[in-house]
Amino acid sequence: MHPQSISQVWDQVTGVQAAPSGPIVWATAAIALLAVWPRFSWHYTRNVVTIAHEGGHGLAAVLTRRKLHGIRLHSDTSGLTVSSGKPHGPGMVLTAAAGYSAPPLLGLGGAWLISGGHITALLWAVVVLLIAVLVMIRNAYGALTVVITGGICFAVSWFGSEQVQGAFAYLSVWFLLLSGVRPVVELQRKRRHGGAPDSDADQLGRLTRTPALLWVTLFFLIGLACLAAGARWLLTR
């Protein structure tokens, strides 16, 4: 999409774009799987999942009227979202539960937009969300990661052809849907070996006086449900 007037840009964002061909849809799914499954690629692509994870914590904190102080993203793909408010209650529970739920739910929302043909709208929505996260980033590495991710999304949405936008949108959504499951499996593996005593699941267990494994299972089921529903939308478009 080349530089245009505001009205033309608005028409493009709110308009309906054609879906890529079947082979491209399947190819983007395969590439997304390669970005998530092998350890060497996951070490880098997991940074994108961390943005969504910590962004989920931040959004939940704001929506539950907690005070959001900032977000930090680290080079080891971990992250930290700091908010203040009641150390217990629904607001704290929702904030803690939003992290692992955010990537698959974002993927599901993206699949829904794609099913309606709103591919450009999806890309712009991602850019807006990344700008909102960037405002709350409190370290240089985190800012660089968000800027690069947002810059790629903006460049594709502004300069990419309809075919390029479509392929990129499908790839991004497949990635979010597939990456909603692996972090949960990694979390439970760490917990099984005595690691991550302060994980989101363990914090939720203490907050709600329920087994942490219950929350791990819930995160896993959310990821699987979003993957199943999102894949159906993507493959039947």
mmCIF file with all atom_site columns, C-alpha atoms in Angstrom, residues 18-218:
data_model
loop_
_atom_site.group_PDB
_atom_site.id
_atom_site.type_symbol
_atom_site.label_atom_id
_atom_site.label_alt_id
_atom_site.label_comp_id
_atom_site.label_asym_id
_atom_site.label_entity_id
_atom_site.label_seq_id
_atom_site.pdbx_PDB_ins_code
_atom_site.Cartn_x
_atom_site.Cartn_y
_atom_site.Cartn_z
_atom_site.occupancy
_atom_site.B_iso_or_equiv
_atom_site.pdbx_formal_charge
_atom_site.auth_seq_id
_atom_site.auth_comp_id
_atom_site.auth_asym_id
_atom_site.auth_atom_id
_atom_site.pdbx_PDB_model_num
ATOM 1   C CA . ALA A 1 18  ? -9.053  -11.372 -0.603 1.00 0.00 ? 18  ALA A CA 1
ATOM 2   C CA . ALA A 1 19  ? -7.611  -14.400 1.167  1.00 0.00 ? 19  ALA A CA 1
ATOM 3   C CA . PRO A 1 20  ? -4.361  -15.929 -0.089 1.00 0.00 ? 20  PRO A CA 1
ATOM 4   C CA . SER A 1 21  ? -4.586  -19.141 -2.058 1.00 0.00 ? 21  SER A CA 1
ATOM 5   C CA . GLY A 1 22  ? -4.861  -22.475 -0.257 1.00 0.00 ? 22  GLY A CA 1
ATOM 6   C CA . PRO A 1 23  ? -1.198  -23.433 -0.754 1.00 0.00 ? 23  PRO A CA 1
ATOM 7   C CA . ILE A 1 24  ? -0.067  -20.126 0.763  1.00 0.00 ? 24  ILE A CA 1
ATOM 8   C CA . VAL A 1 25  ? -2.340  -20.615 3.775  1.00 0.00 ? 25  VAL A CA 1
ATOM 9   C CA . TRP A 1 26  ? -0.853  -24.059 4.397  1.00 0.00 ? 26  TRP A CA 1
ATOM 10  C CA . ALA A 1 27  ? 2.669   -22.756 3.749  1.00 0.00 ? 27  ALA A CA 1
ATOM 11  C CA . THR A 1 28  ? 2.248   -20.015 6.362  1.00 0.00 ? 28  THR A CA 1
ATOM 12  C CA . ALA A 1 29  ? 1.025   -22.632 8.841  1.00 0.00 ? 29  ALA A CA 1
ATOM 13  C CA . ALA A 1 30  ? 4.125   -24.751 8.173  1.00 0.00 ? 30  ALA A CA 1
ATOM 14  C CA . ILE A 1 31  ? 6.462   -21.773 8.551  1.00 0.00 ? 31  ILE A CA 1
ATOM 15  C CA . ALA A 1 32  ? 4.765   -20.779 11.813 1.00 0.00 ? 32  ALA A CA 1
ATOM 16  C CA . LEU A 1 33  ? 5.204   -24.323 13.102 1.00 0.00 ? 33  LEU A CA 1
ATOM 17  C CA . LEU A 1 34  ? 8.906   -24.174 12.226 1.00 0.00 ? 34  LEU A CA 1
ATOM 18  C CA . ALA A 1 35  ? 9.132   -20.892 14.111 1.00 0.00 ? 35  ALA A CA 1
ATOM 19  C CA . VAL A 1 36  ? 7.577   -22.434 17.216 1.00 0.00 ? 36  VAL A CA 1
ATOM 20  C CA . TRP A 1 37  ? 8.700   -26.056 17.380 1.00 0.00 ? 37  TRP A CA 1
ATOM 21  C CA . PRO A 1 38  ? 12.523  -26.228 16.867 1.00 0.00 ? 38  PRO A CA 1
ATOM 22  C CA . ARG A 1 39  ? 14.474  -24.984 19.862 1.00 0.00 ? 39  ARG A CA 1
ATOM 23  C CA . PHE A 1 40  ? 16.912  -22.875 17.819 1.00 0.00 ? 40  PHE A CA 1
ATOM 24  C CA . SER A 1 41  ? 14.168  -20.800 16.180 1.00 0.00 ? 41  SER A CA 1
ATOM 25  C CA . TRP A 1 42  ? 11.974  -20.669 19.290 1.00 0.00 ? 42  TRP A CA 1
ATOM 26  C CA . HIS A 1 43  ? 14.824  -18.992 21.187 1.00 0.00 ? 43  HIS A CA 1
ATOM 27  C CA . TYR A 1 44  ? 14.328  -15.923 18.970 1.00 0.00 ? 44  TYR A CA 1
ATOM 28  C CA . THR A 1 45  ? 10.641  -16.011 18.078 1.00 0.00 ? 45  THR A CA 1
ATOM 29  C CA . ARG A 1 46  ? 9.631   -16.431 21.711 1.00 0.00 ? 46  ARG A CA 1
ATOM 30  C CA . ASN A 1 47  ? 10.396  -12.719 22.145 1.00 0.00 ? 47  ASN A CA 1
ATOM 31  C CA . VAL A 1 48  ? 7.204   -11.960 20.230 1.00 0.00 ? 48  VAL A CA 1
ATOM 32  C CA . VAL A 1 49  ? 5.231   -14.231 22.556 1.00 0.00 ? 49  VAL A CA 1
ATOM 33  C CA . THR A 1 50  ? 6.739   -12.444 25.550 1.00 0.00 ? 50  THR A CA 1
ATOM 34  C CA . ILE A 1 51  ? 5.469   -9.124  24.194 1.00 0.00 ? 51  ILE A CA 1
ATOM 35  C CA . ALA A 1 52  ? 1.950   -10.573 23.961 1.00 0.00 ? 52  ALA A CA 1
ATOM 36  C CA . HIS A 1 53  ? 2.271   -12.249 27.377 1.00 0.00 ? 53  HIS A CA 1
ATOM 37  C CA . GLU A 1 54  ? 3.388   -9.137  29.234 1.00 0.00 ? 54  GLU A CA 1
ATOM 38  C CA . GLY A 1 55  ? 1.001   -6.982  27.223 1.00 0.00 ? 55  GLY A CA 1
ATOM 39  C CA . GLY A 1 56  ? -1.807  -9.240  28.432 1.00 0.00 ? 56  GLY A CA 1
ATOM 40  C CA . HIS A 1 57  ? -0.768  -8.673  32.037 1.00 0.00 ? 57  HIS A CA 1
ATOM 41  C CA . GLY A 1 58  ? -0.625  -4.930  31.420 1.00 0.00 ? 58  GLY A CA 1
ATOM 42  C CA . LEU A 1 59  ? -4.015  -4.726  29.702 1.00 0.00 ? 59  LEU A CA 1
ATOM 43  C CA . ALA A 1 60  ? -5.693  -6.766  32.436 1.00 0.00 ? 60  ALA A CA 1
ATOM 44  C CA . ALA A 1 61  ? -4.136  -4.532  35.083 1.00 0.00 ? 61  ALA A CA 1
ATOM 45  C CA . VAL A 1 62  ? -5.494  -1.412  33.394 1.00 0.00 ? 62  VAL A CA 1
ATOM 46  C CA . LEU A 1 63  ? -8.958  -2.911  32.824 1.00 0.00 ? 63  LEU A CA 1
ATOM 47  C CA . THR A 1 64  ? -9.209  -3.953  36.474 1.00 0.00 ? 64  THR A CA 1
ATOM 48  C CA . ARG A 1 65  ? -8.144  -0.476  37.593 1.00 0.00 ? 65  ARG A CA 1
ATOM 49  C CA . ARG A 1 66  ? -4.780  -1.462  38.942 1.00 0.00 ? 66  ARG A CA 1
ATOM 50  C CA . LYS A 1 67  ? -1.960  1.039   38.479 1.00 0.00 ? 67  LYS A CA 1
ATOM 51  C CA . LEU A 1 68  ? 0.392   -0.134  35.746 1.00 0.00 ? 68  LEU A CA 1
ATOM 52  C CA . HIS A 1 69  ? 3.964   1.013   36.410 1.00 0.00 ? 69  HIS A CA 1
ATOM 53  C CA . GLY A 1 70  ? 5.791   -0.559  33.487 1.00 0.00 ? 70  GLY A CA 1
ATOM 54  C CA . ILE A 1 71  ? 6.819   -3.569  31.438 1.00 0.00 ? 71  ILE A CA 1
ATOM 55  C CA . ARG A 1 72  ? 10.297  -4.999  30.957 1.00 0.00 ? 72  ARG A CA 1
ATOM 56  C CA . LEU A 1 73  ? 11.366  -7.506  28.314 1.00 0.00 ? 73  LEU A CA 1
ATOM 57  C CA . HIS A 1 74  ? 14.659  -9.361  28.696 1.00 0.00 ? 74  HIS A CA 1
ATOM 58  C CA . SER A 1 75  ? 17.053  -10.964 26.227 1.00 0.00 ? 75  SER A CA 1
ATOM 59  C CA . ASP A 1 76  ? 16.450  -14.415 27.724 1.00 0.00 ? 76  ASP A CA 1
ATOM 60  C CA . THR A 1 77  ? 12.811  -14.041 26.505 1.00 0.00 ? 77  THR A CA 1
ATOM 61  C CA . SER A 1 78  ? 11.491  -13.519 30.033 1.00 0.00 ? 78  SER A CA 1
ATOM 62  C CA . GLY A 1 79  ? 9.516   -10.455 31.020 1.00 0.00 ? 79  GLY A CA 1
ATOM 63  C CA . LEU A 1 80  ? 8.094   -8.571  33.968 1.00 0.00 ? 80  LEU A CA 1
ATOM 64  C CA . THR A 1 81  ? 4.989   -6.430  34.321 1.00 0.00 ? 81  THR A CA 1
ATOM 65  C CA . VAL A 1 82  ? 4.743   -4.290  37.442 1.00 0.00 ? 82  VAL A CA 1
ATOM 66  C CA . SER A 1 83  ? 1.407   -3.024  38.712 1.00 0.00 ? 83  SER A CA 1
ATOM 67  C CA . SER A 1 84  ? 0.084   -2.001  42.100 1.00 0.00 ? 84  SER A CA 1
ATOM 68  C CA . GLY A 1 85  ? -3.246  -2.303  43.831 1.00 0.00 ? 85  GLY A CA 1
ATOM 69  C CA . LYS A 1 86  ? -4.893  -4.863  46.064 1.00 0.00 ? 86  LYS A CA 1
ATOM 70  C CA . PRO A 1 87  ? -2.577  -7.887  46.422 1.00 0.00 ? 87  PRO A CA 1
ATOM 71  C CA . HIS A 1 88  ? -5.618  -10.149 46.214 1.00 0.00 ? 88  HIS A CA 1
ATOM 72  C CA . GLY A 1 89  ? -9.108  -10.219 44.732 1.00 0.00 ? 89  GLY A CA 1
ATOM 73  C CA . PRO A 1 90  ? -10.509 -10.496 41.188 1.00 0.00 ? 90  PRO A CA 1
ATOM 74  C CA . GLY A 1 91  ? -8.295  -7.753  39.744 1.00 0.00 ? 91  GLY A CA 1
ATOM 75  C CA . MET A 1 92  ? -5.094  -9.462  40.825 1.00 0.00 ? 92  MET A CA 1
ATOM 76  C CA . VAL A 1 93  ? -6.357  -12.869 39.682 1.00 0.00 ? 93  VAL A CA 1
ATOM 77  C CA . LEU A 1 94  ? -7.330  -11.591 36.232 1.00 0.00 ? 94  LEU A CA 1
ATOM 78  C CA . THR A 1 95  ? -4.020  -9.754  35.868 1.00 0.00 ? 95  THR A CA 1
ATOM 79  C CA . ALA A 1 96  ? -2.026  -12.876 36.737 1.00 0.00 ? 96  ALA A CA 1
ATOM 80  C CA . ALA A 1 97  ? -4.161  -15.106 34.484 1.00 0.00 ? 97  ALA A CA 1
ATOM 81  C CA . ALA A 1 98  ? -3.932  -12.816 31.457 1.00 0.00 ? 98  ALA A CA 1
ATOM 82  C CA . GLY A 1 99  ? -0.303  -13.564 30.563 1.00 0.00 ? 99  GLY A CA 1
ATOM 83  C CA . TYR A 1 100 ? -0.460  -17.108 29.239 1.00 0.00 ? 100 TYR A CA 1
ATOM 84  C CA . SER A 1 101 ? -3.972  -16.521 27.903 1.00 0.00 ? 101 SER A CA 1
ATOM 85  C CA . ALA A 1 102 ? -3.051  -13.469 25.816 1.00 0.00 ? 102 ALA A CA 1
ATOM 86  C CA . PRO A 1 103 ? -1.134  -14.984 22.843 1.00 0.00 ? 103 PRO A CA 1
ATOM 87  C CA . PRO A 1 104 ? -3.758  -17.623 21.895 1.00 0.00 ? 104 PRO A CA 1
ATOM 88  C CA . LEU A 1 105 ? -6.638  -15.201 22.478 1.00 0.00 ? 105 LEU A CA 1
ATOM 89  C CA . LEU A 1 106 ? -4.918  -12.603 20.278 1.00 0.00 ? 106 LEU A CA 1
ATOM 90  C CA . GLY A 1 107 ? -4.455  -15.307 17.656 1.00 0.00 ? 107 GLY A CA 1
ATOM 91  C CA . LEU A 1 108 ? -8.137  -16.196 17.882 1.00 0.00 ? 108 LEU A CA 1
ATOM 92  C CA . GLY A 1 109 ? -9.114  -12.556 17.484 1.00 0.00 ? 109 GLY A CA 1
ATOM 93  C CA . GLY A 1 110 ? -6.820  -12.272 14.485 1.00 0.00 ? 110 GLY A CA 1
ATOM 94  C CA . ALA A 1 111 ? -8.329  -15.403 12.917 1.00 0.00 ? 111 ALA A CA 1
ATOM 95  C CA . TRP A 1 112 ? -11.790 -13.903 13.392 1.00 0.00 ? 112 TRP A CA 1
ATOM 96  C CA . LEU A 1 113 ? -10.758 -10.689 11.615 1.00 0.00 ? 113 LEU A CA 1
ATOM 97  C CA . ILE A 1 114 ? -9.179  -12.693 8.796  1.00 0.00 ? 114 ILE A CA 1
ATOM 98  C CA . SER A 1 115 ? -12.350 -14.776 8.435  1.00 0.00 ? 115 SER A CA 1
ATOM 99  C CA . GLY A 1 116 ? -14.160 -11.536 7.622  1.00 0.00 ? 116 GLY A CA 1
ATOM 100 C CA . GLY A 1 117 ? -11.478 -10.456 5.164  1.00 0.00 ? 117 GLY A CA 1
ATOM 101 C CA . HIS A 1 118 ? -10.181 -7.615  7.358  1.00 0.00 ? 118 HIS A CA 1
ATOM 102 C CA . ILE A 1 119 ? -6.511  -8.330  6.834  1.00 0.00 ? 119 ILE A CA 1
ATOM 103 C CA . THR A 1 120 ? -5.250  -4.730  6.742  1.00 0.00 ? 120 THR A CA 1
ATOM 104 C CA . ALA A 1 121 ? -7.356  -3.880  9.797  1.00 0.00 ? 121 ALA A CA 1
ATOM 105 C CA . LEU A 1 122 ? -5.682  -6.742  11.634 1.00 0.00 ? 122 LEU A CA 1
ATOM 106 C CA . LEU A 1 123 ? -2.196  -5.462  10.819 1.00 0.00 ? 123 LEU A CA 1
ATOM 107 C CA . TRP A 1 124 ? -3.053  -1.942  11.922 1.00 0.00 ? 124 TRP A CA 1
ATOM 108 C CA . ALA A 1 125 ? -4.656  -3.221  15.112 1.00 0.00 ? 125 ALA A CA 1
ATOM 109 C CA . VAL A 1 126 ? -1.411  -5.034  15.904 1.00 0.00 ? 126 VAL A CA 1
ATOM 110 C CA . VAL A 1 127 ? 0.573   -1.830  15.331 1.00 0.00 ? 127 VAL A CA 1
ATOM 111 C CA . VAL A 1 128 ? -1.741  0.103   17.672 1.00 0.00 ? 128 VAL A CA 1
ATOM 112 C CA . LEU A 1 129 ? -1.415  -2.554  20.382 1.00 0.00 ? 129 LEU A CA 1
ATOM 113 C CA . LEU A 1 130 ? 2.377   -2.544  20.047 1.00 0.00 ? 130 LEU A CA 1
ATOM 114 C CA . ILE A 1 131 ? 2.450   1.250   20.400 1.00 0.00 ? 131 ILE A CA 1
ATOM 115 C CA . ALA A 1 132 ? 0.410   0.910   23.596 1.00 0.00 ? 132 ALA A CA 1
ATOM 116 C CA . VAL A 1 133 ? 2.920   -1.645  24.912 1.00 0.00 ? 133 VAL A CA 1
ATOM 117 C CA . LEU A 1 134 ? 5.868   0.537   23.880 1.00 0.00 ? 134 LEU A CA 1
ATOM 118 C CA . VAL A 1 135 ? 4.577   3.411   25.996 1.00 0.00 ? 135 VAL A CA 1
ATOM 119 C CA . MET A 1 136 ? 4.876   1.207   29.083 1.00 0.00 ? 136 MET A CA 1
ATOM 120 C CA . ILE A 1 137 ? 8.257   -0.384  28.291 1.00 0.00 ? 137 ILE A CA 1
ATOM 121 C CA . ARG A 1 138 ? 10.917  0.494   30.852 1.00 0.00 ? 138 ARG A CA 1
ATOM 122 C CA . ASN A 1 139 ? 14.130  -0.981  29.431 1.00 0.00 ? 139 ASN A CA 1
ATOM 123 C CA . ALA A 1 140 ? 16.147  -0.555  26.242 1.00 0.00 ? 140 ALA A CA 1
ATOM 124 C CA . TYR A 1 141 ? 16.019  -4.178  25.077 1.00 0.00 ? 141 TYR A CA 1
ATOM 125 C CA . GLY A 1 142 ? 12.255  -4.250  25.499 1.00 0.00 ? 142 GLY A CA 1
ATOM 126 C CA . ALA A 1 143 ? 11.837  -1.019  23.568 1.00 0.00 ? 143 ALA A CA 1
ATOM 127 C CA . LEU A 1 144 ? 14.056  -2.277  20.741 1.00 0.00 ? 144 LEU A CA 1
ATOM 128 C CA . THR A 1 145 ? 12.110  -5.559  20.510 1.00 0.00 ? 145 THR A CA 1
ATOM 129 C CA . VAL A 1 146 ? 8.743   -3.810  20.346 1.00 0.00 ? 146 VAL A CA 1
ATOM 130 C CA . VAL A 1 147 ? 9.957   -1.184  17.854 1.00 0.00 ? 147 VAL A CA 1
ATOM 131 C CA . ILE A 1 148 ? 11.344  -3.843  15.499 1.00 0.00 ? 148 ILE A CA 1
ATOM 132 C CA . THR A 1 149 ? 8.186   -5.944  15.710 1.00 0.00 ? 149 THR A CA 1
ATOM 133 C CA . GLY A 1 150 ? 5.938   -2.941  15.208 1.00 0.00 ? 150 GLY A CA 1
ATOM 134 C CA . GLY A 1 151 ? 8.102   -1.605  12.391 1.00 0.00 ? 151 GLY A CA 1
ATOM 135 C CA . ILE A 1 152 ? 7.811   -4.856  10.465 1.00 0.00 ? 152 ILE A CA 1
ATOM 136 C CA . CYS A 1 153 ? 4.029   -4.911  10.881 1.00 0.00 ? 153 CYS A CA 1
ATOM 137 C CA . PHE A 1 154 ? 3.729   -1.274  9.816  1.00 0.00 ? 154 PHE A CA 1
ATOM 138 C CA . ALA A 1 155 ? 5.984   -1.716  6.795  1.00 0.00 ? 155 ALA A CA 1
ATOM 139 C CA . VAL A 1 156 ? 3.950   -4.689  5.568  1.00 0.00 ? 156 VAL A CA 1
ATOM 140 C CA . SER A 1 157 ? 0.630   -2.905  6.117  1.00 0.00 ? 157 SER A CA 1
ATOM 141 C CA . TRP A 1 158 ? 1.786   0.318   4.430  1.00 0.00 ? 158 TRP A CA 1
ATOM 142 C CA . PHE A 1 159 ? 4.014   -0.839  1.605  1.00 0.00 ? 159 PHE A CA 1
ATOM 143 C CA . GLY A 1 160 ? 3.086   -4.484  1.069  1.00 0.00 ? 160 GLY A CA 1
ATOM 144 C CA . SER A 1 161 ? 0.821   -5.636  -1.714 1.00 0.00 ? 161 SER A CA 1
ATOM 145 C CA . GLU A 1 162 ? -2.480  -7.308  -0.890 1.00 0.00 ? 162 GLU A CA 1
ATOM 146 C CA . GLN A 1 163 ? -0.867  -10.714 -1.392 1.00 0.00 ? 163 GLN A CA 1
ATOM 147 C CA . VAL A 1 164 ? 2.057   -9.871  0.907  1.00 0.00 ? 164 VAL A CA 1
ATOM 148 C CA . GLN A 1 165 ? -0.262  -8.487  3.566  1.00 0.00 ? 165 GLN A CA 1
ATOM 149 C CA . GLY A 1 166 ? -2.417  -11.591 3.396  1.00 0.00 ? 166 GLY A CA 1
ATOM 150 C CA . ALA A 1 167 ? 0.485   -14.013 3.722  1.00 0.00 ? 167 ALA A CA 1
ATOM 151 C CA . PHE A 1 168 ? 2.024   -12.023 6.590  1.00 0.00 ? 168 PHE A CA 1
ATOM 152 C CA . ALA A 1 169 ? -1.311  -11.799 8.432  1.00 0.00 ? 169 ALA A CA 1
ATOM 153 C CA . TYR A 1 170 ? -1.881  -15.537 8.144  1.00 0.00 ? 170 TYR A CA 1
ATOM 154 C CA . LEU A 1 171 ? 1.675   -16.269 9.265  1.00 0.00 ? 171 LEU A CA 1
ATOM 155 C CA . SER A 1 172 ? 1.315   -13.981 12.299 1.00 0.00 ? 172 SER A CA 1
ATOM 156 C CA . VAL A 1 173 ? -2.001  -15.481 13.375 1.00 0.00 ? 173 VAL A CA 1
ATOM 157 C CA . TRP A 1 174 ? -0.808  -19.056 12.915 1.00 0.00 ? 174 TRP A CA 1
ATOM 158 C CA . PHE A 1 175 ? 2.239   -18.188 15.011 1.00 0.00 ? 175 PHE A CA 1
ATOM 159 C CA . LEU A 1 176 ? 0.168   -16.759 17.876 1.00 0.00 ? 176 LEU A CA 1
ATOM 160 C CA . LEU A 1 177 ? -2.206  -19.722 17.834 1.00 0.00 ? 177 LEU A CA 1
ATOM 161 C CA . LEU A 1 178 ? 0.595   -22.297 17.833 1.00 0.00 ? 178 LEU A CA 1
ATOM 162 C CA . SER A 1 179 ? 2.690   -20.434 20.392 1.00 0.00 ? 179 SER A CA 1
ATOM 163 C CA . GLY A 1 180 ? -0.204  -20.401 22.843 1.00 0.00 ? 180 GLY A CA 1
ATOM 164 C CA . VAL A 1 181 ? 0.539   -24.007 23.778 1.00 0.00 ? 181 VAL A CA 1
ATOM 165 C CA . ARG A 1 182 ? 4.320   -24.415 23.939 1.00 0.00 ? 182 ARG A CA 1
ATOM 166 C CA . PRO A 1 183 ? 5.009   -21.904 26.773 1.00 0.00 ? 183 PRO A CA 1
ATOM 167 C CA . VAL A 1 184 ? 2.479   -23.719 28.949 1.00 0.00 ? 184 VAL A CA 1
ATOM 168 C CA . VAL A 1 185 ? 4.216   -27.051 28.326 1.00 0.00 ? 185 VAL A CA 1
ATOM 169 C CA . GLU A 1 186 ? 7.563   -25.432 29.162 1.00 0.00 ? 186 GLU A CA 1
ATOM 170 C CA . LEU A 1 187 ? 6.102   -23.969 32.337 1.00 0.00 ? 187 LEU A CA 1
ATOM 171 C CA . GLN A 1 188 ? 4.891   -27.332 33.590 1.00 0.00 ? 188 GLN A CA 1
ATOM 172 C CA . ARG A 1 189 ? 8.208   -28.956 32.701 1.00 0.00 ? 189 ARG A CA 1
ATOM 173 C CA . LYS A 1 190 ? 10.016  -26.373 34.850 1.00 0.00 ? 190 LYS A CA 1
ATOM 174 C CA . ARG A 1 191 ? 7.534   -26.833 37.683 1.00 0.00 ? 191 ARG A CA 1
ATOM 175 C CA . ARG A 1 192 ? 7.959   -30.593 37.567 1.00 0.00 ? 192 ARG A CA 1
ATOM 176 C CA . HIS A 1 193 ? 11.690  -30.141 38.212 1.00 0.00 ? 193 HIS A CA 1
ATOM 177 C CA . GLY A 1 194 ? 11.161  -27.660 41.023 1.00 0.00 ? 194 GLY A CA 1
ATOM 178 C CA . GLY A 1 195 ? 11.653  -24.505 38.951 1.00 0.00 ? 195 GLY A CA 1
ATOM 179 C CA . ALA A 1 196 ? 9.499   -21.399 38.506 1.00 0.00 ? 196 ALA A CA 1
ATOM 180 C CA . PRO A 1 197 ? 8.086   -21.329 42.085 1.00 0.00 ? 197 PRO A CA 1
ATOM 181 C CA . ASP A 1 198 ? 6.702   -17.836 41.433 1.00 0.00 ? 198 ASP A CA 1
ATOM 182 C CA . SER A 1 199 ? 5.192   -18.551 38.022 1.00 0.00 ? 199 SER A CA 1
ATOM 183 C CA . ASP A 1 200 ? 1.815   -17.127 37.086 1.00 0.00 ? 200 ASP A CA 1
ATOM 184 C CA . ALA A 1 201 ? 0.198   -20.500 37.805 1.00 0.00 ? 201 ALA A CA 1
ATOM 185 C CA . ASP A 1 202 ? 1.768   -20.720 41.266 1.00 0.00 ? 202 ASP A CA 1
ATOM 186 C CA . GLN A 1 203 ? 0.782   -17.148 42.089 1.00 0.00 ? 203 GLN A CA 1
ATOM 187 C CA . LEU A 1 204 ? -2.778  -17.916 40.993 1.00 0.00 ? 204 LEU A CA 1
ATOM 188 C CA . GLY A 1 205 ? -2.753  -21.038 43.108 1.00 0.00 ? 205 GLY A CA 1
ATOM 189 C CA . ARG A 1 206 ? -1.835  -19.013 46.182 1.00 0.00 ? 206 ARG A CA 1
ATOM 190 C CA . LEU A 1 207 ? -4.327  -16.249 45.347 1.00 0.00 ? 207 LEU A CA 1
ATOM 191 C CA . THR A 1 208 ? -7.245  -18.642 44.864 1.00 0.00 ? 208 THR A CA 1
ATOM 192 C CA . ARG A 1 209 ? -6.115  -21.440 47.218 1.00 0.00 ? 209 ARG A CA 1
ATOM 193 C CA . THR A 1 210 ? -6.327  -23.945 44.401 1.00 0.00 ? 210 THR A CA 1
ATOM 194 C CA . PRO A 1 211 ? -3.679  -26.279 42.924 1.00 0.00 ? 211 PRO A CA 1
ATOM 195 C CA . ALA A 1 212 ? -1.299  -24.473 40.561 1.00 0.00 ? 212 ALA A CA 1
ATOM 196 C CA . LEU A 1 213 ? -1.643  -27.436 38.203 1.00 0.00 ? 213 LEU A CA 1
ATOM 197 C CA . LEU A 1 214 ? -5.293  -26.482 37.757 1.00 0.00 ? 214 LEU A CA 1
ATOM 198 C CA . TRP A 1 215 ? -4.207  -23.155 36.270 1.00 0.00 ? 215 TRP A CA 1
ATOM 199 C CA . VAL A 1 216 ? -1.571  -24.774 34.077 1.00 0.00 ? 216 VAL A CA 1
ATOM 200 C CA . THR A 1 217 ? -4.287  -27.080 32.741 1.00 0.00 ? 217 THR A CA 1
ATOM 201 C CA . LEU A 1 218 ? -6.612  -24.136 32.168 1.00 0.00 ? 218 LEU A CA 1
#
